[in-house]
XYZ file of C-alpha atoms in Angstrom:
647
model
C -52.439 27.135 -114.482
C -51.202 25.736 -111.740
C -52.159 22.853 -110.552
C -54.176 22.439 -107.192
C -51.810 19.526 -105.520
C -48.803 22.280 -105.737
C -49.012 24.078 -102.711
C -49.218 21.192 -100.354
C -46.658 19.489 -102.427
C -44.597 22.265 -101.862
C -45.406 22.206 -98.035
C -43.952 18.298 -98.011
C -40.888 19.599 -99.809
C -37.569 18.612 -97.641
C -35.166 21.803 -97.339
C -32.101 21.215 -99.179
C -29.249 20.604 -97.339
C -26.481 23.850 -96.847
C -22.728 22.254 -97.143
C -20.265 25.457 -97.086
C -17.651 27.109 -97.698
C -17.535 27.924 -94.123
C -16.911 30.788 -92.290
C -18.350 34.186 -93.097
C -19.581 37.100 -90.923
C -19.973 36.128 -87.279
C -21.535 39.121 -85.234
C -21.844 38.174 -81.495
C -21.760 35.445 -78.959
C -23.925 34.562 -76.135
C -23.326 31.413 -73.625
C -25.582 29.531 -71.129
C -24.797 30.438 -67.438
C -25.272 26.642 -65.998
C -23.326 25.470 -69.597
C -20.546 27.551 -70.857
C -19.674 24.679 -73.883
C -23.349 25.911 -74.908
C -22.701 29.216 -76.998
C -25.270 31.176 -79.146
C -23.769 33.270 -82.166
C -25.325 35.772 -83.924
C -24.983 36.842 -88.072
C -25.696 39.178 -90.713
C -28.205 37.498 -92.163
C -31.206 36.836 -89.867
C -29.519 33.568 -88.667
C -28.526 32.696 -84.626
C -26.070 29.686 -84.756
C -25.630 27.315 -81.384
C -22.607 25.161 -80.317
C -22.975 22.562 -77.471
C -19.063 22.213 -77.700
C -17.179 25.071 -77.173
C -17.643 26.437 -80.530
C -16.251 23.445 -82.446
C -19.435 22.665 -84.130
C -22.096 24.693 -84.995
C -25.711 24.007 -86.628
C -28.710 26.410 -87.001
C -31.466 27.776 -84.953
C -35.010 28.432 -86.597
C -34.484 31.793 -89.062
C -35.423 34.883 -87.719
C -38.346 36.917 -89.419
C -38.981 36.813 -93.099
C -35.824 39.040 -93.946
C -32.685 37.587 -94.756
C -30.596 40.889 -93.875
C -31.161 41.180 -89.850
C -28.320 42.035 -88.150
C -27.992 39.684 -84.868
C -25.666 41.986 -82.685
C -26.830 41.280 -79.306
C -28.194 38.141 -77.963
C -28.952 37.837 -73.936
C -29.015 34.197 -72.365
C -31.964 34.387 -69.625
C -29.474 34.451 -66.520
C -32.804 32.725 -64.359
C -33.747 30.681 -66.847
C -31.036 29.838 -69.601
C -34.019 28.423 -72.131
C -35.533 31.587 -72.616
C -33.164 33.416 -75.182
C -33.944 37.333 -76.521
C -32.183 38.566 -79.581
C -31.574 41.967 -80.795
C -31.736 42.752 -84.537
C -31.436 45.529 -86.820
C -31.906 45.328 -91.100
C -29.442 46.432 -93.485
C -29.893 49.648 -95.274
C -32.826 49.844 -93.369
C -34.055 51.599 -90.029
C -35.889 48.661 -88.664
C -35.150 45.386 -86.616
C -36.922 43.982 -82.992
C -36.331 41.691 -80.208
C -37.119 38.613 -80.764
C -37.628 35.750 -77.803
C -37.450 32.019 -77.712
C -38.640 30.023 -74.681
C -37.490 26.836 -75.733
C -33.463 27.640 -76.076
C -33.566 28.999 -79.668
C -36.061 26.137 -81.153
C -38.622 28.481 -81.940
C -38.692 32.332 -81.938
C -41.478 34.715 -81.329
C -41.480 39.184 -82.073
C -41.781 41.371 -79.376
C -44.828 43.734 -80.611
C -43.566 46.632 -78.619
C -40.415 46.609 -80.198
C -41.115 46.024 -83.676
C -39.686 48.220 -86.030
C -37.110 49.308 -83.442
C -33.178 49.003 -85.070
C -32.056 47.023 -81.768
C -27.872 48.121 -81.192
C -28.015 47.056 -78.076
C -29.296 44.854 -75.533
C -28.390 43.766 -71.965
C -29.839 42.563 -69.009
C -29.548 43.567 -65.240
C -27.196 41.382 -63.652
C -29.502 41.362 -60.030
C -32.170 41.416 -61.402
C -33.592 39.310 -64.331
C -36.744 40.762 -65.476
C -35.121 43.887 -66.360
C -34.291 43.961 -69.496
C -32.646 47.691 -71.369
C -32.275 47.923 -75.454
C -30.695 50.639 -77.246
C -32.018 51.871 -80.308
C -31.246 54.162 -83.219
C -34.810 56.151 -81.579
C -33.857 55.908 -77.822
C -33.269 53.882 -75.199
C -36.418 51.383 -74.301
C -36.679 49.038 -71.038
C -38.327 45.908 -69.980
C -39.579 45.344 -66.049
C -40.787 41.912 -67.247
C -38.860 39.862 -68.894
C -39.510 40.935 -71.943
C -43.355 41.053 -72.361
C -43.914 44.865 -72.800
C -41.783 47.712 -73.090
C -41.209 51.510 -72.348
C -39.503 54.298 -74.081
C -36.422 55.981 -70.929
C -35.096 58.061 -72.616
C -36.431 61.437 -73.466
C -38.887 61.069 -76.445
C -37.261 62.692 -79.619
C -34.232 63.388 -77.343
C -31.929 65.039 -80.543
C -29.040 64.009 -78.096
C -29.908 60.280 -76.250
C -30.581 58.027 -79.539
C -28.241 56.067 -81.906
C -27.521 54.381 -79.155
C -24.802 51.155 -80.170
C -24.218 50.360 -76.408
C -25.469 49.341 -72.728
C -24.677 48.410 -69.650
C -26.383 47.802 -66.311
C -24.668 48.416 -62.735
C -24.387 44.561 -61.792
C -25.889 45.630 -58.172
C -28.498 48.358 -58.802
C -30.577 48.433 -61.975
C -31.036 51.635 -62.295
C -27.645 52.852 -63.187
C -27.664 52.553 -67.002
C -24.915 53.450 -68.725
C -25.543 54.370 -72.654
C -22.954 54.439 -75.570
C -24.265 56.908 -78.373
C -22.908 57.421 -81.799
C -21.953 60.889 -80.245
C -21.037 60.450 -76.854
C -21.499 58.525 -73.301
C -24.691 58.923 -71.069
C -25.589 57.672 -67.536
C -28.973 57.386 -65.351
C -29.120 56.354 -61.887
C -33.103 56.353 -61.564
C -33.959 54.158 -64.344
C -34.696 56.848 -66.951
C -36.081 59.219 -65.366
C -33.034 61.924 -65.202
C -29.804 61.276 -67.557
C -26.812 63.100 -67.672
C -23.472 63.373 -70.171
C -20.791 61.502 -68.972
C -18.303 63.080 -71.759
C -15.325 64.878 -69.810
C -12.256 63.168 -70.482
C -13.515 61.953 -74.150
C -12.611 63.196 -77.406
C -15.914 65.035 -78.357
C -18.080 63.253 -81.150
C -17.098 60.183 -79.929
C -19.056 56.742 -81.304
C -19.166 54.602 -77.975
C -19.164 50.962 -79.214
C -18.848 49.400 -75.951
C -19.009 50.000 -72.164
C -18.292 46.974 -69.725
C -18.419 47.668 -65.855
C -16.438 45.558 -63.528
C -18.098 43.264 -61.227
C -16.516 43.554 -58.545
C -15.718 47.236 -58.499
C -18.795 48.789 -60.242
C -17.025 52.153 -60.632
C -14.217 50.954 -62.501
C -15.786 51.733 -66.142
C -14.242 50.525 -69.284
C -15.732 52.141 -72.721
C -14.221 52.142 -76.182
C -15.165 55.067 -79.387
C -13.549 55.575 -82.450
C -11.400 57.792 -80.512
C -9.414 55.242 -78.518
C -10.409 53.251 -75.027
C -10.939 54.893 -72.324
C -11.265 53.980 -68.688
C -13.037 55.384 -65.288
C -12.759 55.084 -61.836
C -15.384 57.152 -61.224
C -18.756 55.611 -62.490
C -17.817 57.230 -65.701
C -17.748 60.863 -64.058
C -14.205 61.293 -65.273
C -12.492 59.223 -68.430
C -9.050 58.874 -69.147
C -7.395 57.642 -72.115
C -5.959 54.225 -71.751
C -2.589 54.154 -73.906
C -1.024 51.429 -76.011
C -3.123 50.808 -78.822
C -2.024 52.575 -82.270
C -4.354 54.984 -83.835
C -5.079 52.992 -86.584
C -7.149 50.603 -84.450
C -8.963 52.984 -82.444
C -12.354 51.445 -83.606
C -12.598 49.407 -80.694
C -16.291 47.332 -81.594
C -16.313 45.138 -78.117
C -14.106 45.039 -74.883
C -14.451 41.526 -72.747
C -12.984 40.921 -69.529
C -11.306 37.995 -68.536
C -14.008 36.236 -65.895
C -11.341 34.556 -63.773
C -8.485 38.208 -63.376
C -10.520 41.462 -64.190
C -7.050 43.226 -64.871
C -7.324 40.644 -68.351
C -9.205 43.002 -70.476
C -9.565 41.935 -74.415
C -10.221 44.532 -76.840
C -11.747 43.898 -80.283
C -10.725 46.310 -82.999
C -11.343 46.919 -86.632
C -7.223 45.536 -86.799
C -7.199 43.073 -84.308
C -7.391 41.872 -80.883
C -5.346 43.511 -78.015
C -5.149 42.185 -74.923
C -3.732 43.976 -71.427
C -2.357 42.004 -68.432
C -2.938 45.043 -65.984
C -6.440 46.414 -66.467
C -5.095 48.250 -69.510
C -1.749 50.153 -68.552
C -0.127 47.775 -70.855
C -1.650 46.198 -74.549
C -0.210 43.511 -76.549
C -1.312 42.599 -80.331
C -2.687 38.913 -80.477
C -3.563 38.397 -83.610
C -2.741 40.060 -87.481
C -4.418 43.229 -88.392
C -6.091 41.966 -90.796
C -8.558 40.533 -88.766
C -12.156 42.640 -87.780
C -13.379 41.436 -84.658
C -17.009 42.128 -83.164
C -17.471 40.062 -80.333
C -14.910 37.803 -77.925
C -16.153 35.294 -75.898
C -14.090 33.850 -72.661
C -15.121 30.842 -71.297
C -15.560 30.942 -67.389
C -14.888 27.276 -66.562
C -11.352 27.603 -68.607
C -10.064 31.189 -69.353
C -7.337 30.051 -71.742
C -10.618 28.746 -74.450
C -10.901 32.482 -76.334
C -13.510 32.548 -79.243
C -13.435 35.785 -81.921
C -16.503 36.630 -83.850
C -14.760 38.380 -86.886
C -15.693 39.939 -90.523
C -15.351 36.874 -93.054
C -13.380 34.430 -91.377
C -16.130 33.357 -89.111
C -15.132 32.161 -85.780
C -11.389 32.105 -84.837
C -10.958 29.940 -81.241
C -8.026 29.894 -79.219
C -6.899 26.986 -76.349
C -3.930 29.761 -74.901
C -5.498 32.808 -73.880
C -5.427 34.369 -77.572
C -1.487 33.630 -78.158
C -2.889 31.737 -81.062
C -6.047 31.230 -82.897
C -7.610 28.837 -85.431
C -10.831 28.806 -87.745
C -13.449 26.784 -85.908
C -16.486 27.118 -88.356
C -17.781 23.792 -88.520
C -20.943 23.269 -89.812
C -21.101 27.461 -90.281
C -21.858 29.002 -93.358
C -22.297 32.664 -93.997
C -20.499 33.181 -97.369
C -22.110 35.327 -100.231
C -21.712 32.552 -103.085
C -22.184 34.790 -106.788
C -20.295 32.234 -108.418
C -20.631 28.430 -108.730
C -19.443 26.104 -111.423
C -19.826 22.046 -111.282
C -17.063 20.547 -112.892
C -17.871 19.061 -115.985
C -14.589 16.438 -115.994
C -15.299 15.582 -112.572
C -18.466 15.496 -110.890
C -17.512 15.721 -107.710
C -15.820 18.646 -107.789
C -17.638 21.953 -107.280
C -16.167 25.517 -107.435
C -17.625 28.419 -105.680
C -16.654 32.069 -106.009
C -17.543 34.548 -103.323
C -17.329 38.063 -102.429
C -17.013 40.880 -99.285
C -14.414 38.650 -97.938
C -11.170 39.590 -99.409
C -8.081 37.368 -98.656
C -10.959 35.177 -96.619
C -12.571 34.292 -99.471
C -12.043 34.287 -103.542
C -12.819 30.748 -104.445
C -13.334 28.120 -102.416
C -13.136 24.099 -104.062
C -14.485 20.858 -103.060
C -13.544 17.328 -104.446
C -16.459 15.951 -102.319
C -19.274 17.600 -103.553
C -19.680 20.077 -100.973
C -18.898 17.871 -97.780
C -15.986 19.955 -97.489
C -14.358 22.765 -99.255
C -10.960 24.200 -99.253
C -10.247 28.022 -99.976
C -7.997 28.187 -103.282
C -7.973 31.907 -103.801
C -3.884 31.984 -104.341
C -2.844 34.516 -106.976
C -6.571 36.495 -106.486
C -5.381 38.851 -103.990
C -8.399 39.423 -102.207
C -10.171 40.204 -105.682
C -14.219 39.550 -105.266
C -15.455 36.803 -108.144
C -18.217 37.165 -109.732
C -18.433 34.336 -112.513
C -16.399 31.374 -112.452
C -16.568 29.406 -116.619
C -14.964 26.297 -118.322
C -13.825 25.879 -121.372
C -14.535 22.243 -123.559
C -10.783 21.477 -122.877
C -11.760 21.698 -119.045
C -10.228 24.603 -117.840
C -11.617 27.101 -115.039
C -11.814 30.842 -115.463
C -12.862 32.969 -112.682
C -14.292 36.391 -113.748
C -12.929 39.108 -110.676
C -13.339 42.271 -109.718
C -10.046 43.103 -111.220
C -9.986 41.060 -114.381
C -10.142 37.375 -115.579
C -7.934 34.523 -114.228
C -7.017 30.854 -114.954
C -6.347 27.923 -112.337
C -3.166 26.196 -113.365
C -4.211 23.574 -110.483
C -2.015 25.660 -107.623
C -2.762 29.208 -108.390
C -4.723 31.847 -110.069
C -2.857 33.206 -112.970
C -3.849 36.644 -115.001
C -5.343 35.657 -117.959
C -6.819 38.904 -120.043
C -4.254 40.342 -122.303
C -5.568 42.588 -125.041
C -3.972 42.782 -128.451
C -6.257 44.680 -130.801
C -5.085 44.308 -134.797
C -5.960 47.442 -136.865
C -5.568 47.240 -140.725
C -3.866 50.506 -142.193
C -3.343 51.159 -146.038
C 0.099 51.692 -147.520
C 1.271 52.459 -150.621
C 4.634 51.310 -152.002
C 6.651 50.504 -155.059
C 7.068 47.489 -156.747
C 8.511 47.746 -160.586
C 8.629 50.730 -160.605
C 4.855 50.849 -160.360
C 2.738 52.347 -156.622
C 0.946 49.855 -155.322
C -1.942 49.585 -152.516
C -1.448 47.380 -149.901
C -2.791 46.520 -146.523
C -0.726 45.808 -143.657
C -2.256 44.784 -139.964
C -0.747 46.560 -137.352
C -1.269 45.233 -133.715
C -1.626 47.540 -130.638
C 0.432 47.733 -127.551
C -0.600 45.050 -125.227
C -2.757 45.472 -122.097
C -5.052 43.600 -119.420
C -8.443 43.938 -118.427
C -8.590 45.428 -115.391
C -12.144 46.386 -114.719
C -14.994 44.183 -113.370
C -15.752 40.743 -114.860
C -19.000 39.705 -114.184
C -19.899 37.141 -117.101
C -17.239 34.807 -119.190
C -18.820 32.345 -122.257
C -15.956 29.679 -122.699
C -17.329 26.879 -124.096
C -17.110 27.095 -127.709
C -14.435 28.454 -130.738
C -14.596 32.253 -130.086
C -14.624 33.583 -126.321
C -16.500 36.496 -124.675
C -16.252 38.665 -120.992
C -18.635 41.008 -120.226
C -16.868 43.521 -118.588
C -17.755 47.188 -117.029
C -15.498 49.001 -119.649
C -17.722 46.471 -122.291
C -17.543 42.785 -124.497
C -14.033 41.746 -124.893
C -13.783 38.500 -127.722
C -11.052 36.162 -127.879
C -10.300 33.225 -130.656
C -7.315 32.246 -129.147
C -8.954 30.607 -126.063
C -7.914 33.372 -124.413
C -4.655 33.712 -125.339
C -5.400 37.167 -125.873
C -8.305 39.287 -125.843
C -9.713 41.939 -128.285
C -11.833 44.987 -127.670
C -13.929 46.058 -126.197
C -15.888 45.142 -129.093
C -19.055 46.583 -127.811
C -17.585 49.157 -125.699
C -20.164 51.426 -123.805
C -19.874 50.304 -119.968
C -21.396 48.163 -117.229
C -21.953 45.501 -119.517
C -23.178 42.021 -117.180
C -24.312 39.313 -119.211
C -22.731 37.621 -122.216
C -24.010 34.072 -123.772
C -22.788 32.187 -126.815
C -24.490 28.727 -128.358
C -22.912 28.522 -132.301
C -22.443 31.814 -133.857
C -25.623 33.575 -131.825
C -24.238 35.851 -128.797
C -26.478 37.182 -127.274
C -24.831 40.057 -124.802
C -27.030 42.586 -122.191
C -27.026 45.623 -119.766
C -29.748 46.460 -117.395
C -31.608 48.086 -120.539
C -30.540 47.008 -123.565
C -29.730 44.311 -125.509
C -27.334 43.212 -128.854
C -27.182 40.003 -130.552
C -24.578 38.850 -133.454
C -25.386 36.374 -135.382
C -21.612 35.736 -136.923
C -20.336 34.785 -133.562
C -19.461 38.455 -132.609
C -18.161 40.154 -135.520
C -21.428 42.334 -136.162
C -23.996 43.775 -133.468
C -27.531 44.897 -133.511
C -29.760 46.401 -131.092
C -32.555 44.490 -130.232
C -35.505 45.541 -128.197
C -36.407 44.565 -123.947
C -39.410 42.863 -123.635
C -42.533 45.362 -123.382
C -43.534 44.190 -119.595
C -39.679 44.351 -118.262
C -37.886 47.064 -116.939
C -34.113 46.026 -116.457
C -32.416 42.557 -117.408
C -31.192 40.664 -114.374
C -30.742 37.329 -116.076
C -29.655 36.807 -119.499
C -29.311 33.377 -121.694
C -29.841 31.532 -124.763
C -30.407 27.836 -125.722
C -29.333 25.130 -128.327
C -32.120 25.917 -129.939
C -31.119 29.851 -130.223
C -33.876 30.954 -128.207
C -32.992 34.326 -126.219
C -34.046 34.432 -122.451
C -34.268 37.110 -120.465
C -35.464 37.411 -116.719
C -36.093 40.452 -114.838
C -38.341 41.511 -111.607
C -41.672 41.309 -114.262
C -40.736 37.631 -114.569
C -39.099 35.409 -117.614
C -39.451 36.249 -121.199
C -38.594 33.676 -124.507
C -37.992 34.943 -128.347
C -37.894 32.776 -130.774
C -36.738 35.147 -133.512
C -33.535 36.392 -132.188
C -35.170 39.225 -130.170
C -37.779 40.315 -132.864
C -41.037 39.736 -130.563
C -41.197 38.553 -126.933
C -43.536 36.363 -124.759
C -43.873 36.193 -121.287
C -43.412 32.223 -119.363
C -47.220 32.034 -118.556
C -48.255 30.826 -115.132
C -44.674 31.243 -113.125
C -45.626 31.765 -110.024
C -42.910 33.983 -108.917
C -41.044 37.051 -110.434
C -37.598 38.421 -109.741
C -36.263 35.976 -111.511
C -32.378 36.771 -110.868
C -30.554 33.982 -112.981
C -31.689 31.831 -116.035
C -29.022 28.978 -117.404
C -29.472 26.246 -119.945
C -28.507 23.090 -117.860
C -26.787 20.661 -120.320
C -27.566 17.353 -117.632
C -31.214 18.452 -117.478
C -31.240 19.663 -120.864
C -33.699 22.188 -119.527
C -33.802 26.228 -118.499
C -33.202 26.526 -114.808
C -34.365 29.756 -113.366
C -34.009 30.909 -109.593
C -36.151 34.494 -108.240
C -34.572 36.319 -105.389
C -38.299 36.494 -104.257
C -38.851 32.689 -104.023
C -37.303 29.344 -102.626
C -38.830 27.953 -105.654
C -36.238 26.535 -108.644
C -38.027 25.920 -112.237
C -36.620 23.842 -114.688
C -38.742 24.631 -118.120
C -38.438 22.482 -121.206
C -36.916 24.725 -123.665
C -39.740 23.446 -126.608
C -43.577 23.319 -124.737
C -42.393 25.927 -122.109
C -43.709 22.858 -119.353
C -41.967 22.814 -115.936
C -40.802 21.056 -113.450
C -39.852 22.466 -109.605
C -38.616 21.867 -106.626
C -38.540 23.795 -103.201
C -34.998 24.193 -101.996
C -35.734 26.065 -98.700
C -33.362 28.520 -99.388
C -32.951 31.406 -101.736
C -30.796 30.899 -104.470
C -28.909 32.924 -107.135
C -28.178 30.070 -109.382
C -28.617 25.889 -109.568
C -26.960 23.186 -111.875
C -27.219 19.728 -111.710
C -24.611 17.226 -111.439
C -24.583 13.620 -110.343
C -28.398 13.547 -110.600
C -28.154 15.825 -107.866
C -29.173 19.867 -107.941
C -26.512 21.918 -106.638
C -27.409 25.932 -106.126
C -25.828 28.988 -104.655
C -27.422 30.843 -101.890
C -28.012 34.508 -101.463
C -26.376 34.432 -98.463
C -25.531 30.707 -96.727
C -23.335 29.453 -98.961
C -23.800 26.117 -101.736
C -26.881 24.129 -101.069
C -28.024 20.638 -102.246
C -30.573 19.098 -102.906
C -31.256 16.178 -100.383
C -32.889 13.781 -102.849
C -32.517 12.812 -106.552
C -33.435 14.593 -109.552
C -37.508 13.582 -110.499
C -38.632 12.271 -107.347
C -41.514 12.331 -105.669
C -42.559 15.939 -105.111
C -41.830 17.737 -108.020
C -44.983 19.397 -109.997
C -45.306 20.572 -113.307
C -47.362 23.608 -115.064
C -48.350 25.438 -118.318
């Protein structure tokens, strides 16, 4: 049981301490409008950064609900009183979200009741006046006539044509003209709700509006941009024309920012770039690669020239000359989805992390520095995702891909999976006169593995990947490859101590006992659905972990028993840690880490704030991988004060 000092240990617990890879998804921007170096950015992942320089440096508001998937798309600086702070959210997957509001410039953060639930797209205030406040919503479109406190519903309830709404904008002199983009098309009120009308002709039916900007000093001049293109009105948005110049290809236009200082200066953030236009859009220019998916700009109004992007995976991109050129600016932010981590058993101060959704942005990042700062070394990956990063005794590093296994040579990342299967075929020939058997081995045309690696075992004589096509085995330290030697598909999990190797899908289970030349089918635990962490230990123990909890056998899969007392499930990774010489086991449920003593089943934990898909130790330190904020660490050493143990 556990024991009674555990939760208000746990409460003393110190968060550990996130140190990178930086960059990831940044999703919007919002400044103070007495301090423009004071910038708000919003993420995927329920997380509002601030800056107090520009966007040099960033650190971390509070989190945001108890989600780790809300969207941040829209955040609104109170324009009368730049301390209160109102964010718009939306979930993943998921057709909910809120406002949330801080009074105390982001330091704590409170739900709006009346808008709970609601999958916020879009939020702005009224320029004139501040207590009016207008959010769009995948139901409808919702206002707020103070400041926040209670909402209403002005749009028509159920309207099958006014919801899905990604955009808004308010007439900077009279709040009442609204202007809302749907995922369908454009719509306009001028008596706050009460009548709307389509303001579609000139526009490319079924067009998504992403964003609508009105200028300031010419409220009828109307800028919106759809999957269709950009368009542009002079006429409240009673007539659109096409605005020329951009190529097809980046017609997904997700934000449009003008330039504070010249109106004509109109940025435009597309799905391949930012464009920029000199002469309120007559002419566009490319500023950046296409490679680059941009979802909010930010120009400073005390110094035009200072341009920050929020993009896709590289984070925040800043520019000091108007967008001719940009550079990463993503201190002290990390959003990167870390599946892969490997502490570096020749050097412990290097760490390896392996990341995916970020393409050429990401693949694996290194640090010599444990974690104080990391350099992306992804050449020779091509963008490929990584999902398992090994060494072998000699103290190479493997990275298991989403195309295949590779090897760091110390520069680049080169292919590292040929497959040479040897088949033995019976001949008969001659000798004296006499026909005689004999048995010649015939090897097959070489290939690669190609599919998706998701677990390598390195570490000993023979090899193993778990692959999606199945187990490949190499005893050539991968040299070459044969197989697959268990070949039915999605195979995830592969572990090797000795001659046990011990291999897994979601349901079902082999083990060899001759280091991989024979199989058998062993049974799941009774209690547990599908295998989400697999491993085995000196001792040849099997371990298994699954959303029921953690399981043990102690006779190579014969009978199973369930870790009594863990107080969380989910568990989502199991490891033997060689430095701890224990089982470390992380829940996707929990901020909770266990390390269990492989013979009494006793544990030890630790708190690390964060939810983690995997932890090792190194240094006397533990190192883990977050779900979604990058490699943490722990901020104090292995066995101090506030650990607690169970049975």
């Amino acid at each position: 049981m556990l024991q009674p000092s555990f939760q208000a240990a746990r409460a003393a617990t110190v968060p550990w301490i996130a140190v990178g890879p930086e960059g990831g998804d940044a999703r919007s921007f919002a400044y103070d409008p007495k301090n423009s170096s004071h910038i708000y950015m919003g993420t995927t992942s329920s997380w509002v950064y601030e800056s107090t320089d520009g966007g040099t440096k960033w650190q971390r508001l509070p989190h945001l609900g108890k989600v780790d998937d809300l969207v941040v798309d829209n955040i609104v600086v109170d324009s009368a009183n730049p301390k209160t702070i109102y964010a718009g959210v939306w979930q993943l997957d998921r057709n909910s979200g809120g406002v949330f509001i801080s009074h105390d410039a982001g330091k704590t953060w409170a739900t709006i009741p009346d808008m709970d639930g609601q999958s916020v797209r879009a939020l702005s205030q009224a320029p004139s006046n501040s207590n009016i406040l207008v959010a769009g919503t995948i139901a409808g479109i919702y206002q707020s006539s103070d400041a926040g406190v209670h909402w209403k519903e002005i749009s028509p309830p159920g309207s099958g044509e006014i919801h899905k709404v990604e955009s808004i904008a308010i007439d900077p002199g009279d709040p009442k003209t609204i202007y809302a983009g749907t995922w369908h098309l454009p719509w306009k009120t001028t008596d706050g709700g009460a009548n709307w009308h389509n303001i579609k002709q000139g526009l490319i039916d079924d067009s998504d509006v992403f964003s609508i900007i009105i200028d300031p000093q010419m409220p009828s001049l109307i800028y919106a941009s759809a999957c269709s293109g950009i368009y542009q009105s002079e006429t409240g948005g009673e007539l659109f024309r096409k605005i020329q110049g951009i190529p097809s290809t980046a017609r997904r236009t997700r934000v449009l920012q003008q330039d504070p200082s010249n109106h004509k200066i109109v940025y435009a953030g597309t799905t391949e770039g930012l464009y920029k236009t000199l002469d309120g859009g007559t002419n566009w220019s490319r500023m950046t690669g296409p490679d680059v998916i941009i979802n909010d700009v930010y120009v400073d109004p005390k110094n035009p020239q200072h341009v920050l992007l929020a993009t896709d995976r590289s984070g925040v991109l800043a520019s000091q000359d108007s967008g001719a050129t940009f550079q990463a600016s993503n201190g002290g932010f990390s959003q990167r989805q870390v599946t892969a981590f490997l502490a570096d058993s020749k050097n412990n101060e290097t760490l390896y992390a392996g990341v995916v959704n970020d393409k050429s942005y990401g693949g694996v990042f290194v640090s010599q520095n444990r974690g104080t700062s990391w350099k992306q070394q992804s050449a020779g990956l091509d963008g490929r995702d990584v999902f398992d990063l090994a060494q072998s005794s000699d103290g190479s590093v493997y990275a298991g891909t989403s195309h295949g296994i590779f090897h760091w040579d110390g520069s680049t990342w080169q292919a590292h999976g040929k497959v040479v299967n040897t088949t033995e075929k019976v001949t008969y020939v001659k000798v004296r006169g006499k026909r005689v058997k004999k048995t010649v081995s015939e090897s097959s045309k070489p290939t690669t593995i190609d599919s998706q690696v998701t677990d390598l075992s390195v570490d000993g004589p023979v090899w193993f990947a778990a692959t999606a096509e199945g187990v490949y085995r190499s005893t050539t330290n991968g040299t070459t490859w044969s197989g697959p030697i268990l070949n039915d598909p999605d195979y995830r999990f592969v572990d090797a101590h000795g001659p046990i190797v011990f291999a897994g899908r979601r349901s079902d289970l082999r083990l060899s006992e001759d280091s991989g030349i024979t199989w058998k089918q062993i049974p799941l635990p009774a209690k547990l659905t599908l295998v989400r962490a697999l491993a085995t230990d000196p001792n040849g123990t099997l371990w298994l972990g699954g959303l029921q909890g953690a399981f043990y056998s102690n006779d190579r899969g014969a009978t199973w028993q369930q870790v009594a007392n863990l107080p969380m499930g989910n568990i989502n990774h199991i490891d033997y840690d060689a430095g701890l010489q224990k089982i470390i086991l992380t829940s996707s449920d929990s901020t909770l880490v266990f390390a269990m003593n492989a013979d009494n089943k006793s544990w030890k934990w630790w708190d690390a704030g964060w939810k983690v898909r995997m932890v090792h130790s190194i240094g006397g330190r533990l190192i883990g991988a977050s779900l979604y904020d990058g490699v943490v660490v722990e901020p104090v050493t292995i066995g101090s004060p506030g650990s607690a143990q169970g049975n």
